[in-house]
JSON list of C-alpha atoms in Angstrom, two decimals:
[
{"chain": "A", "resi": 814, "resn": "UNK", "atom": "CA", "xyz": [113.22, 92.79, 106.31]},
{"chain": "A", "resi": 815, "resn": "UNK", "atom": "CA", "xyz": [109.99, 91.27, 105.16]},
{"chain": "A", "resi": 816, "resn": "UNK", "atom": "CA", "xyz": [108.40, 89.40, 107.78]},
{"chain": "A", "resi": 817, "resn": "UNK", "atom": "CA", "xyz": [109.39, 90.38, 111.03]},
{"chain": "A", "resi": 818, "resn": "UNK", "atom": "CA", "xyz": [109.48, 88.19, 114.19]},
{"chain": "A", "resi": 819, "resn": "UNK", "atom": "CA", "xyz": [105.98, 86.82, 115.16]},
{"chain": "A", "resi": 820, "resn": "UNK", "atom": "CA", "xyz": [105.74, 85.34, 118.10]},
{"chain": "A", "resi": 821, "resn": "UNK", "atom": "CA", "xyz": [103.41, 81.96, 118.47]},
{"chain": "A", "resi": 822, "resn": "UNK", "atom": "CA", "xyz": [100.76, 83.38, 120.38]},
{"chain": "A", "resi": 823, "resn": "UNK", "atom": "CA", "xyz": [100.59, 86.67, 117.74]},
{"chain": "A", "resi": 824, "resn": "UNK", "atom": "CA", "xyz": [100.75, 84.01, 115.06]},
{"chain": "A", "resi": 825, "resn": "UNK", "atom": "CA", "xyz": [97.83, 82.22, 116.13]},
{"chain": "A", "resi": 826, "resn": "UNK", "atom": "CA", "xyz": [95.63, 85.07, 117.04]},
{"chain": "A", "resi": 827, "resn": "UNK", "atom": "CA", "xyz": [96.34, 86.53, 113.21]},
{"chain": "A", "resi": 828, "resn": "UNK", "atom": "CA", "xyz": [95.27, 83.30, 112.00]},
{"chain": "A", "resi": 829, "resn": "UNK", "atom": "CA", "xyz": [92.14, 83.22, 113.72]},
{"chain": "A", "resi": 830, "resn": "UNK", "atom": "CA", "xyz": [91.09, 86.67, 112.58]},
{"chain": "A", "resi": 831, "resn": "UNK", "atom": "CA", "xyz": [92.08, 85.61, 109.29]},
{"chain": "A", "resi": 832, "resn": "UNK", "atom": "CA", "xyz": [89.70, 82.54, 109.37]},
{"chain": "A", "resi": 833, "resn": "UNK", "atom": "CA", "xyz": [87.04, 84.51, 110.79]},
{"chain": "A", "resi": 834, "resn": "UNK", "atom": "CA", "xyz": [87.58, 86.49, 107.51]},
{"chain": "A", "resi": 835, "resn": "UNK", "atom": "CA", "xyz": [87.51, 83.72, 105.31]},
{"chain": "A", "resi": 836, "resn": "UNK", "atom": "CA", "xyz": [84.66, 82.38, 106.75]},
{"chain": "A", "resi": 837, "resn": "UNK", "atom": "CA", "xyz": [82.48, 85.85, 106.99]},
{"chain": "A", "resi": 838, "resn": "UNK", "atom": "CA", "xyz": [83.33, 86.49, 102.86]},
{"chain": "A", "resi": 839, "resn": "UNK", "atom": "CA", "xyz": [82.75, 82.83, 102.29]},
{"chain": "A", "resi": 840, "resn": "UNK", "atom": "CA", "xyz": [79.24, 82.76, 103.32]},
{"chain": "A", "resi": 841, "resn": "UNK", "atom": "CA", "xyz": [78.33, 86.51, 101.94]},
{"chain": "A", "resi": 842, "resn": "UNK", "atom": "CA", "xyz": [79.90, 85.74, 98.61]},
{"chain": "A", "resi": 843, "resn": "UNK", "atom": "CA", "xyz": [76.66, 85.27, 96.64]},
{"chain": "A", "resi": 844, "resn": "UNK", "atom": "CA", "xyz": [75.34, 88.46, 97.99]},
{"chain": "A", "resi": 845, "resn": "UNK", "atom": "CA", "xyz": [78.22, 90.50, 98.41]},
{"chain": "A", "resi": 846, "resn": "UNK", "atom": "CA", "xyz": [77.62, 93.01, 95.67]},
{"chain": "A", "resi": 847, "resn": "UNK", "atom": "CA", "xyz": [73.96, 93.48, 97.02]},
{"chain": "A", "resi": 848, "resn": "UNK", "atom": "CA", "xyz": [75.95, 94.76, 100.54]},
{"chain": "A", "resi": 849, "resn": "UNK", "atom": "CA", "xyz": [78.75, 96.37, 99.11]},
{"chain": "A", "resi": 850, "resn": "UNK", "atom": "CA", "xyz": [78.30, 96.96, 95.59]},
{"chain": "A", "resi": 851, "resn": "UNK", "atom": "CA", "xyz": [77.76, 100.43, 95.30]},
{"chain": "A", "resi": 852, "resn": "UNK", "atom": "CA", "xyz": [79.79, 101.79, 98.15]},
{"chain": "A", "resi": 853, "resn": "UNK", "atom": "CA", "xyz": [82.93, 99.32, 96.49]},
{"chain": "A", "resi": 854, "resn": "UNK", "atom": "CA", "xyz": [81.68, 101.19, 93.15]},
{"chain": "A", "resi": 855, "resn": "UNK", "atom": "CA", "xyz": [81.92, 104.60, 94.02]},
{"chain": "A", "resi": 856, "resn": "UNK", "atom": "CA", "xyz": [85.51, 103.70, 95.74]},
{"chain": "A", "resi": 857, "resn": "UNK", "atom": "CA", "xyz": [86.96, 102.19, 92.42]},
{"chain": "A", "resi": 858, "resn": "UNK", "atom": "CA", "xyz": [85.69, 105.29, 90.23]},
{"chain": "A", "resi": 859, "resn": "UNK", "atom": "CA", "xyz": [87.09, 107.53, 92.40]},
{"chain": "A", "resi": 860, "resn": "UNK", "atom": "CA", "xyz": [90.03, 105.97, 92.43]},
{"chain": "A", "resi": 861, "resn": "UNK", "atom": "CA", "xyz": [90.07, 104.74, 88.69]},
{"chain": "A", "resi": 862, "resn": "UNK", "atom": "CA", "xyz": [90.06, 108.60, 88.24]},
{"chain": "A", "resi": 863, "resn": "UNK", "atom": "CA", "xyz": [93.20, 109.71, 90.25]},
{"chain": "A", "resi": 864, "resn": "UNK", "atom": "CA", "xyz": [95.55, 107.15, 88.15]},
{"chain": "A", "resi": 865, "resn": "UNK", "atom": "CA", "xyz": [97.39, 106.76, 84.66]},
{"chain": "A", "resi": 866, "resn": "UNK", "atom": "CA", "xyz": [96.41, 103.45, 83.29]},
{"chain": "A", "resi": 867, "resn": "UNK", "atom": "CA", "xyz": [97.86, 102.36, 80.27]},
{"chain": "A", "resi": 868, "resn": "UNK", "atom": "CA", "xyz": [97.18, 99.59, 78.13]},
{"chain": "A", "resi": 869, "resn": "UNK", "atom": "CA", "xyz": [100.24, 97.51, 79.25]},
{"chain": "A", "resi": 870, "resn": "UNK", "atom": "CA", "xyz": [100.18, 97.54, 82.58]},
{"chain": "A", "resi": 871, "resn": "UNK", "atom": "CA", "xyz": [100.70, 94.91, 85.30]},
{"chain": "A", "resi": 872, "resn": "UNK", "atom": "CA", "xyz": [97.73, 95.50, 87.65]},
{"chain": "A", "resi": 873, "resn": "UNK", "atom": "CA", "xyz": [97.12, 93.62, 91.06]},
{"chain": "A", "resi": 874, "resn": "UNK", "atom": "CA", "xyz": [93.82, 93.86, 92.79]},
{"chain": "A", "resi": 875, "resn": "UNK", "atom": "CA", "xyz": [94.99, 92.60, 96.48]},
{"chain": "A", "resi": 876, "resn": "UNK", "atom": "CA", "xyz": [91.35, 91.55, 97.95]},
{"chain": "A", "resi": 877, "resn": "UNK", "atom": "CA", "xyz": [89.88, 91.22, 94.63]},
{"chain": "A", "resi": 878, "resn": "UNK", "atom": "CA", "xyz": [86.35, 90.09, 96.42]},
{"chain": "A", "resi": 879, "resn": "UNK", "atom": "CA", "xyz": [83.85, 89.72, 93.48]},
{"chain": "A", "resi": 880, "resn": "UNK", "atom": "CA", "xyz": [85.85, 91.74, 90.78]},
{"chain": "A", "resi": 881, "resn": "UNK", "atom": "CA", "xyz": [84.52, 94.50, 90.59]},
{"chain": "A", "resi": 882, "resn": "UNK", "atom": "CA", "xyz": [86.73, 96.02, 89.89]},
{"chain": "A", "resi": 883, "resn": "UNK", "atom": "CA", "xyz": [87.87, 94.40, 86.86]},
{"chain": "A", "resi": 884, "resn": "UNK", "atom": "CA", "xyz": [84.89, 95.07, 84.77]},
{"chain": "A", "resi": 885, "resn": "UNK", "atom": "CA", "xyz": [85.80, 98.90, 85.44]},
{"chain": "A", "resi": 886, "resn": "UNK", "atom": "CA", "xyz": [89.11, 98.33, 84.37]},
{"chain": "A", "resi": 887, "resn": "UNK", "atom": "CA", "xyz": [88.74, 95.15, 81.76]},
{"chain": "A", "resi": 888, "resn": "UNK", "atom": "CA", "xyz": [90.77, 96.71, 78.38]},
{"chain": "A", "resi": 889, "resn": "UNK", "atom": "CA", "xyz": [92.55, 100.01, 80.10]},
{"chain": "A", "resi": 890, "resn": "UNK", "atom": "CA", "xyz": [95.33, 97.42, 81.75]},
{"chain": "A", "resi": 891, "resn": "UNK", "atom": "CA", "xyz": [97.18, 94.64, 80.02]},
{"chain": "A", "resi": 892, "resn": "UNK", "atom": "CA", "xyz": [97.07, 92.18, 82.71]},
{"chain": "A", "resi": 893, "resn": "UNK", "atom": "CA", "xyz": [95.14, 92.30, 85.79]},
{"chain": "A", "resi": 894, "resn": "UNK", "atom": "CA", "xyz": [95.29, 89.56, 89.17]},
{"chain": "A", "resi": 895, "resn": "UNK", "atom": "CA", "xyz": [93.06, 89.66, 91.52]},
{"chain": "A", "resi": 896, "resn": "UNK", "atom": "CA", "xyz": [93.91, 87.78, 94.89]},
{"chain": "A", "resi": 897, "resn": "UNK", "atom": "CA", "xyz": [91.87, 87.16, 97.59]},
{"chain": "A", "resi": 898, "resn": "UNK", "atom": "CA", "xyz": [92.16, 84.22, 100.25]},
{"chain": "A", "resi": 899, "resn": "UNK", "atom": "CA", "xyz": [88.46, 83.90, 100.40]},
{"chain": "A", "resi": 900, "resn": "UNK", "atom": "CA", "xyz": [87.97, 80.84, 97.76]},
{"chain": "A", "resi": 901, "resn": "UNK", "atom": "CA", "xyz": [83.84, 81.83, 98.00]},
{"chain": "A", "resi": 902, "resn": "UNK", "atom": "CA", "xyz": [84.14, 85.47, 97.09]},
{"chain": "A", "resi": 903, "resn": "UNK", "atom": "CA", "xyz": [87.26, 84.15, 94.47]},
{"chain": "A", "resi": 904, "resn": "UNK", "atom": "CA", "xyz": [84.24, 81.51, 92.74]},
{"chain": "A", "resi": 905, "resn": "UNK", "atom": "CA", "xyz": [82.29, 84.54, 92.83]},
{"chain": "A", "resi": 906, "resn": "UNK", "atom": "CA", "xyz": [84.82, 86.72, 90.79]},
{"chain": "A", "resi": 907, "resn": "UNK", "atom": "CA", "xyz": [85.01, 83.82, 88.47]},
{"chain": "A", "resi": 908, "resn": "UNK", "atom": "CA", "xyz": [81.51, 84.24, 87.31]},
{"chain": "A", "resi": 909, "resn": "UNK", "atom": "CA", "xyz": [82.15, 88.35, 86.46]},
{"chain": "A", "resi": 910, "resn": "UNK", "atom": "CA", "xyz": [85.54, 87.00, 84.58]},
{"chain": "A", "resi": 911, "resn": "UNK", "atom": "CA", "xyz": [83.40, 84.94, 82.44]},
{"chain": "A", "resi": 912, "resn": "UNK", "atom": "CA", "xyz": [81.35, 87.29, 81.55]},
{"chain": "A", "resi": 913, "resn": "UNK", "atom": "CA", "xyz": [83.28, 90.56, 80.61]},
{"chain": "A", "resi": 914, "resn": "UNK", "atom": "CA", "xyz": [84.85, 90.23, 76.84]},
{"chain": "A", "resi": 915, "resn": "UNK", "atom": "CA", "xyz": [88.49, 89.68, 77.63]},
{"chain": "A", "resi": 916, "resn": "UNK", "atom": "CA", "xyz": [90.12, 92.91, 76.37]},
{"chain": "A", "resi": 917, "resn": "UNK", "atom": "CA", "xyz": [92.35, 92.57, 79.70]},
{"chain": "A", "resi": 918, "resn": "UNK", "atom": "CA", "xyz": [93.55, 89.25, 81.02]},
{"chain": "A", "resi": 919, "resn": "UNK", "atom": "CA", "xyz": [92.63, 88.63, 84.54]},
{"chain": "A", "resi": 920, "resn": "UNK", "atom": "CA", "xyz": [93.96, 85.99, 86.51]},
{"chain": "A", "resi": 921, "resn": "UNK", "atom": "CA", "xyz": [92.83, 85.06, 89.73]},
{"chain": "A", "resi": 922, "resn": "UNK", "atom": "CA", "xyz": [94.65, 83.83, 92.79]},
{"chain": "A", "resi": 923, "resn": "UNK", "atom": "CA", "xyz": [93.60, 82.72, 96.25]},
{"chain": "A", "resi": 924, "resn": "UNK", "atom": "CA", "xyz": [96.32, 84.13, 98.16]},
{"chain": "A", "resi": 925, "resn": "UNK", "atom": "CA", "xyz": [97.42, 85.72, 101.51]},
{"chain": "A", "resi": 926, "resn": "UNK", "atom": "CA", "xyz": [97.65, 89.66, 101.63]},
{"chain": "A", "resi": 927, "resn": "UNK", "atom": "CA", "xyz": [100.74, 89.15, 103.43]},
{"chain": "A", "resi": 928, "resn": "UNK", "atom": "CA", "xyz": [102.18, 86.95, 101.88]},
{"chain": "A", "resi": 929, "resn": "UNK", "atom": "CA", "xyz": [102.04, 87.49, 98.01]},
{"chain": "A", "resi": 930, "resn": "UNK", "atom": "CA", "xyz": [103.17, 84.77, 95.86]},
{"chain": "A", "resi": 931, "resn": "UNK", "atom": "CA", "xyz": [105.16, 87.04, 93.53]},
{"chain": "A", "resi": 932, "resn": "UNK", "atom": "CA", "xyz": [108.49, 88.37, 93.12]},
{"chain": "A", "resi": 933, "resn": "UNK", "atom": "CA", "xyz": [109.46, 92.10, 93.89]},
{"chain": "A", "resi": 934, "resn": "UNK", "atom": "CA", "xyz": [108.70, 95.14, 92.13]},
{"chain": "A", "resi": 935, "resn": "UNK", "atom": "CA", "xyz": [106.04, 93.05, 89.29]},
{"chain": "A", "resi": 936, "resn": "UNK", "atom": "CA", "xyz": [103.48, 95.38, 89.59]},
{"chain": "A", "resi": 937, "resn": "UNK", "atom": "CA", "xyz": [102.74, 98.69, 87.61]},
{"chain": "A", "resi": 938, "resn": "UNK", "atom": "CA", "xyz": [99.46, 99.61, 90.11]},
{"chain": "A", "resi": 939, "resn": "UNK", "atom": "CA", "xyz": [98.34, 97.93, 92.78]},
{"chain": "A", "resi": 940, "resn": "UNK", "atom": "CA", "xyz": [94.66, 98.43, 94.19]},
{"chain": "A", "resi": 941, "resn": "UNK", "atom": "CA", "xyz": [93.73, 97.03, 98.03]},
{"chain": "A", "resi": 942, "resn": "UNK", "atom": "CA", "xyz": [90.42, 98.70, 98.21]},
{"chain": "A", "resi": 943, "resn": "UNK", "atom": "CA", "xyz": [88.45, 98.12, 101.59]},
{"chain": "A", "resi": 944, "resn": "UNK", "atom": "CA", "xyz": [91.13, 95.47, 102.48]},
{"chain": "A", "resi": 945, "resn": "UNK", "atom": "CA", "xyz": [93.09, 96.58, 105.79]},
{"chain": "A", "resi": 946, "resn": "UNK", "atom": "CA", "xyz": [90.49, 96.44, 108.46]},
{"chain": "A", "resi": 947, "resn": "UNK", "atom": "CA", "xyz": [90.43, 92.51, 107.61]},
{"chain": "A", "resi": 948, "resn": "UNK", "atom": "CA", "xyz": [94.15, 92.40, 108.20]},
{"chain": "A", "resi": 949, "resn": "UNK", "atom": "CA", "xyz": [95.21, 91.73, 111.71]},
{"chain": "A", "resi": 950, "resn": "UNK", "atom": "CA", "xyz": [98.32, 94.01, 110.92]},
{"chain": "A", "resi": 951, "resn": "UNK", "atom": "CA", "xyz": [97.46, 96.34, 108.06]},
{"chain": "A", "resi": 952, "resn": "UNK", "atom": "CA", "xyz": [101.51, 97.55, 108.12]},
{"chain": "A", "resi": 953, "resn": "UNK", "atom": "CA", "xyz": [102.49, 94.58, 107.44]},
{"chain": "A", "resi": 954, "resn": "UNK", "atom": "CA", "xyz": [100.48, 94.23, 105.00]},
{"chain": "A", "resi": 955, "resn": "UNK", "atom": "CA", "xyz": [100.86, 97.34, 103.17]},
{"chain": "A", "resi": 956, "resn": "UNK", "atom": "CA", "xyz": [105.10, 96.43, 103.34]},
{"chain": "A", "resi": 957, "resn": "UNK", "atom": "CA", "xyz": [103.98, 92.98, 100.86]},
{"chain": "A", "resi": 958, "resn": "UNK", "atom": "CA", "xyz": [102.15, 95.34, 98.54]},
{"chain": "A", "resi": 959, "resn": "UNK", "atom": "CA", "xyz": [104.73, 97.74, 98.37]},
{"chain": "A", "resi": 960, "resn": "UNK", "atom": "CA", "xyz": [107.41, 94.98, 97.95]},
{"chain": "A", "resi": 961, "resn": "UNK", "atom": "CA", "xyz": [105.73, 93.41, 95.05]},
{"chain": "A", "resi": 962, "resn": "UNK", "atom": "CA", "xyz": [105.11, 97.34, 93.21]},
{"chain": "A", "resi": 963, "resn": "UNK", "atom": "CA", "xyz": [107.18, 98.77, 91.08]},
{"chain": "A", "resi": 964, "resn": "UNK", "atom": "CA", "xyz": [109.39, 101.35, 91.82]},
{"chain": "A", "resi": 965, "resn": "UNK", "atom": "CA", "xyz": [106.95, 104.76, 91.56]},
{"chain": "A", "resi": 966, "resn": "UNK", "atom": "CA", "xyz": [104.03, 102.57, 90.82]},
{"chain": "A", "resi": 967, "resn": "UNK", "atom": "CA", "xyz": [100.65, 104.05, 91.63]},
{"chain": "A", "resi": 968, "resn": "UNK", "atom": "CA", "xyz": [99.33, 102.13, 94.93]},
{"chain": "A", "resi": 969, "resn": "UNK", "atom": "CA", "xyz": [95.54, 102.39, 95.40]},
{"chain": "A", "resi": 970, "resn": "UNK", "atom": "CA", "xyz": [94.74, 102.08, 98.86]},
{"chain": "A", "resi": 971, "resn": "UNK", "atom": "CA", "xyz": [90.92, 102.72, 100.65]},
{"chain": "A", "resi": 972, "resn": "UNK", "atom": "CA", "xyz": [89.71, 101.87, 104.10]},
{"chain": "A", "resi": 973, "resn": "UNK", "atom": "CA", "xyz": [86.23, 102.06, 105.77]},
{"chain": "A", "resi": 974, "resn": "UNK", "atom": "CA", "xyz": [85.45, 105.61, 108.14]},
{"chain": "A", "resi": 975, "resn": "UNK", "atom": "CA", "xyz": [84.17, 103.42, 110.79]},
{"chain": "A", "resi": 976, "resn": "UNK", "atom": "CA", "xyz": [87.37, 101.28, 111.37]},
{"chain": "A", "resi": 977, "resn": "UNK", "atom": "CA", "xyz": [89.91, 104.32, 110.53]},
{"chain": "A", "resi": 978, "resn": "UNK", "atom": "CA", "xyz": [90.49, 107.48, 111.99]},
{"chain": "A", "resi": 979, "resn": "UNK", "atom": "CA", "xyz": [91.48, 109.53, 109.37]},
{"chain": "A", "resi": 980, "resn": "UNK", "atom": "CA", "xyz": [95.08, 110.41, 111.19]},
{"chain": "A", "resi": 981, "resn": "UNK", "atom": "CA", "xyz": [95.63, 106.39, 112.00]},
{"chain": "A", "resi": 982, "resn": "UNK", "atom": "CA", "xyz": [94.92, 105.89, 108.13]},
{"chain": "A", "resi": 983, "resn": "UNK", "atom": "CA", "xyz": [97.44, 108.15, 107.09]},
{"chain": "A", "resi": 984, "resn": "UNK", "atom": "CA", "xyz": [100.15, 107.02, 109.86]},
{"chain": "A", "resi": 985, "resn": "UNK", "atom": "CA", "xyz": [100.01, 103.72, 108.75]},
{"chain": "A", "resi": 986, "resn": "UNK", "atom": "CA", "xyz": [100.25, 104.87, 105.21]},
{"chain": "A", "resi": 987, "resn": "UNK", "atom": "CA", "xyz": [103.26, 106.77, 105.66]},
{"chain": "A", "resi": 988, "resn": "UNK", "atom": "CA", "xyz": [105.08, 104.18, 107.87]},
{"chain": "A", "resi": 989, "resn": "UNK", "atom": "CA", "xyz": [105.01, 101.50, 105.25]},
{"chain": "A", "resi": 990, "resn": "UNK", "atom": "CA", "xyz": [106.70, 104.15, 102.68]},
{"chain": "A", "resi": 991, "resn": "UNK", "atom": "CA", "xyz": [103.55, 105.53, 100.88]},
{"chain": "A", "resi": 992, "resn": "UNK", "atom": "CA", "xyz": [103.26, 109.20, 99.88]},
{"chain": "A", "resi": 993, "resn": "UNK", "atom": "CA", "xyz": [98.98, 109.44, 101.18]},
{"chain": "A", "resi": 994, "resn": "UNK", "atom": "CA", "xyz": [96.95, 111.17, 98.24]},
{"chain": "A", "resi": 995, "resn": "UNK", "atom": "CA", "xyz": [93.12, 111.60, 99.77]},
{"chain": "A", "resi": 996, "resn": "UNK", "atom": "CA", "xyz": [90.41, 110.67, 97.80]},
{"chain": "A", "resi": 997, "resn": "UNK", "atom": "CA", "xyz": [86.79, 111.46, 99.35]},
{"chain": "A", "resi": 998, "resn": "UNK", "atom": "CA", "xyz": [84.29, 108.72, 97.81]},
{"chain": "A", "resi": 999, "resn": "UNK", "atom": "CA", "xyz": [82.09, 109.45, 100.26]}
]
């Protein structure tokens, strides 16, 4: 089952977190990686670390933000899309597209985390790094990006301290099929 039931009232109160969202990363966009940068940074190295890339890989960034993490990754993946369904923070990941040297394609997508505009099992990785505590139901969520990966594909996923209890983290992790692997970036 992919999208379960929803009543009206749960509908509307997920979109108005999600506009709050969209709003928030639309007015930080041109100073998001002054905020976040470096934490985001350390997150993607650490992570970059504990996979296999390989040079023909399908990758999916699933709340791409600024793309950062694309320049870490431009030429070790094939193909890379980013989505994000802030358009801001999307025109801001446009700019760092420009300007890396195109050894990876990268696409980018303004899109709904859960409700990816792809067919199943596309993906060789899949990154959502510092994505589910803007989700108004992160297992929902994490059921799209596990629909759209590849059968034993290597799903990145991080969340913030302050918004996850460690246990809650890995419950939700393991109820939407995922085999947890813990990372400390700090």
């Amino acid at each position: 089952m992919r999208h379960p039931y929803v009543s009206p009232s749960a509908k509307d109160e997920c979109w108005r977190k999600k506009r709050r969202v969209i709003r928030y990363y639309d007015r930080i966009a041109r100073i998001y990686n002054l905020l976040y940068g470096q934490e985001q940074k350390l997150k993607i190295i650490e992570s970059l670390k504990a996979i296999n890339l390989n040079e023909t890989d399908i990758v999916l960034d699933v709340g791409c933000g600024t793309g950062l993490l694309f320049s870490h990754m431009n030429g070790l993946a094939g193909t890379i899309i980013g989505v994000d369904i802030s358009s801001g923070i999307l025109k801001a990941a446009m700019k760092l597209v420009k300007n890396l040297d195109g050894k990876s394609t990268i696409i980018l997508l303004r899109a709904d985390a859960d409700f990816l505009p792809f067919k199943e099992r596309v993906f060789d990785k899949v990154f959502a790094i510092t994505l589910l505590q803007n989700m108004p139901d992160p297992a929902l969520t994490l059921s799209e990006i596990a629909r759209v990966a590849r059968a034993n594909s290597e799903i990145i996923v991080t969340g913030l301290k302050k918004f996850f209890l460690k246990e809650d983290f890995l419950r939700i992790l393991s109820e939407a099929g995922m085999k947890p692997f813990i990372i400390d970036a700090g």
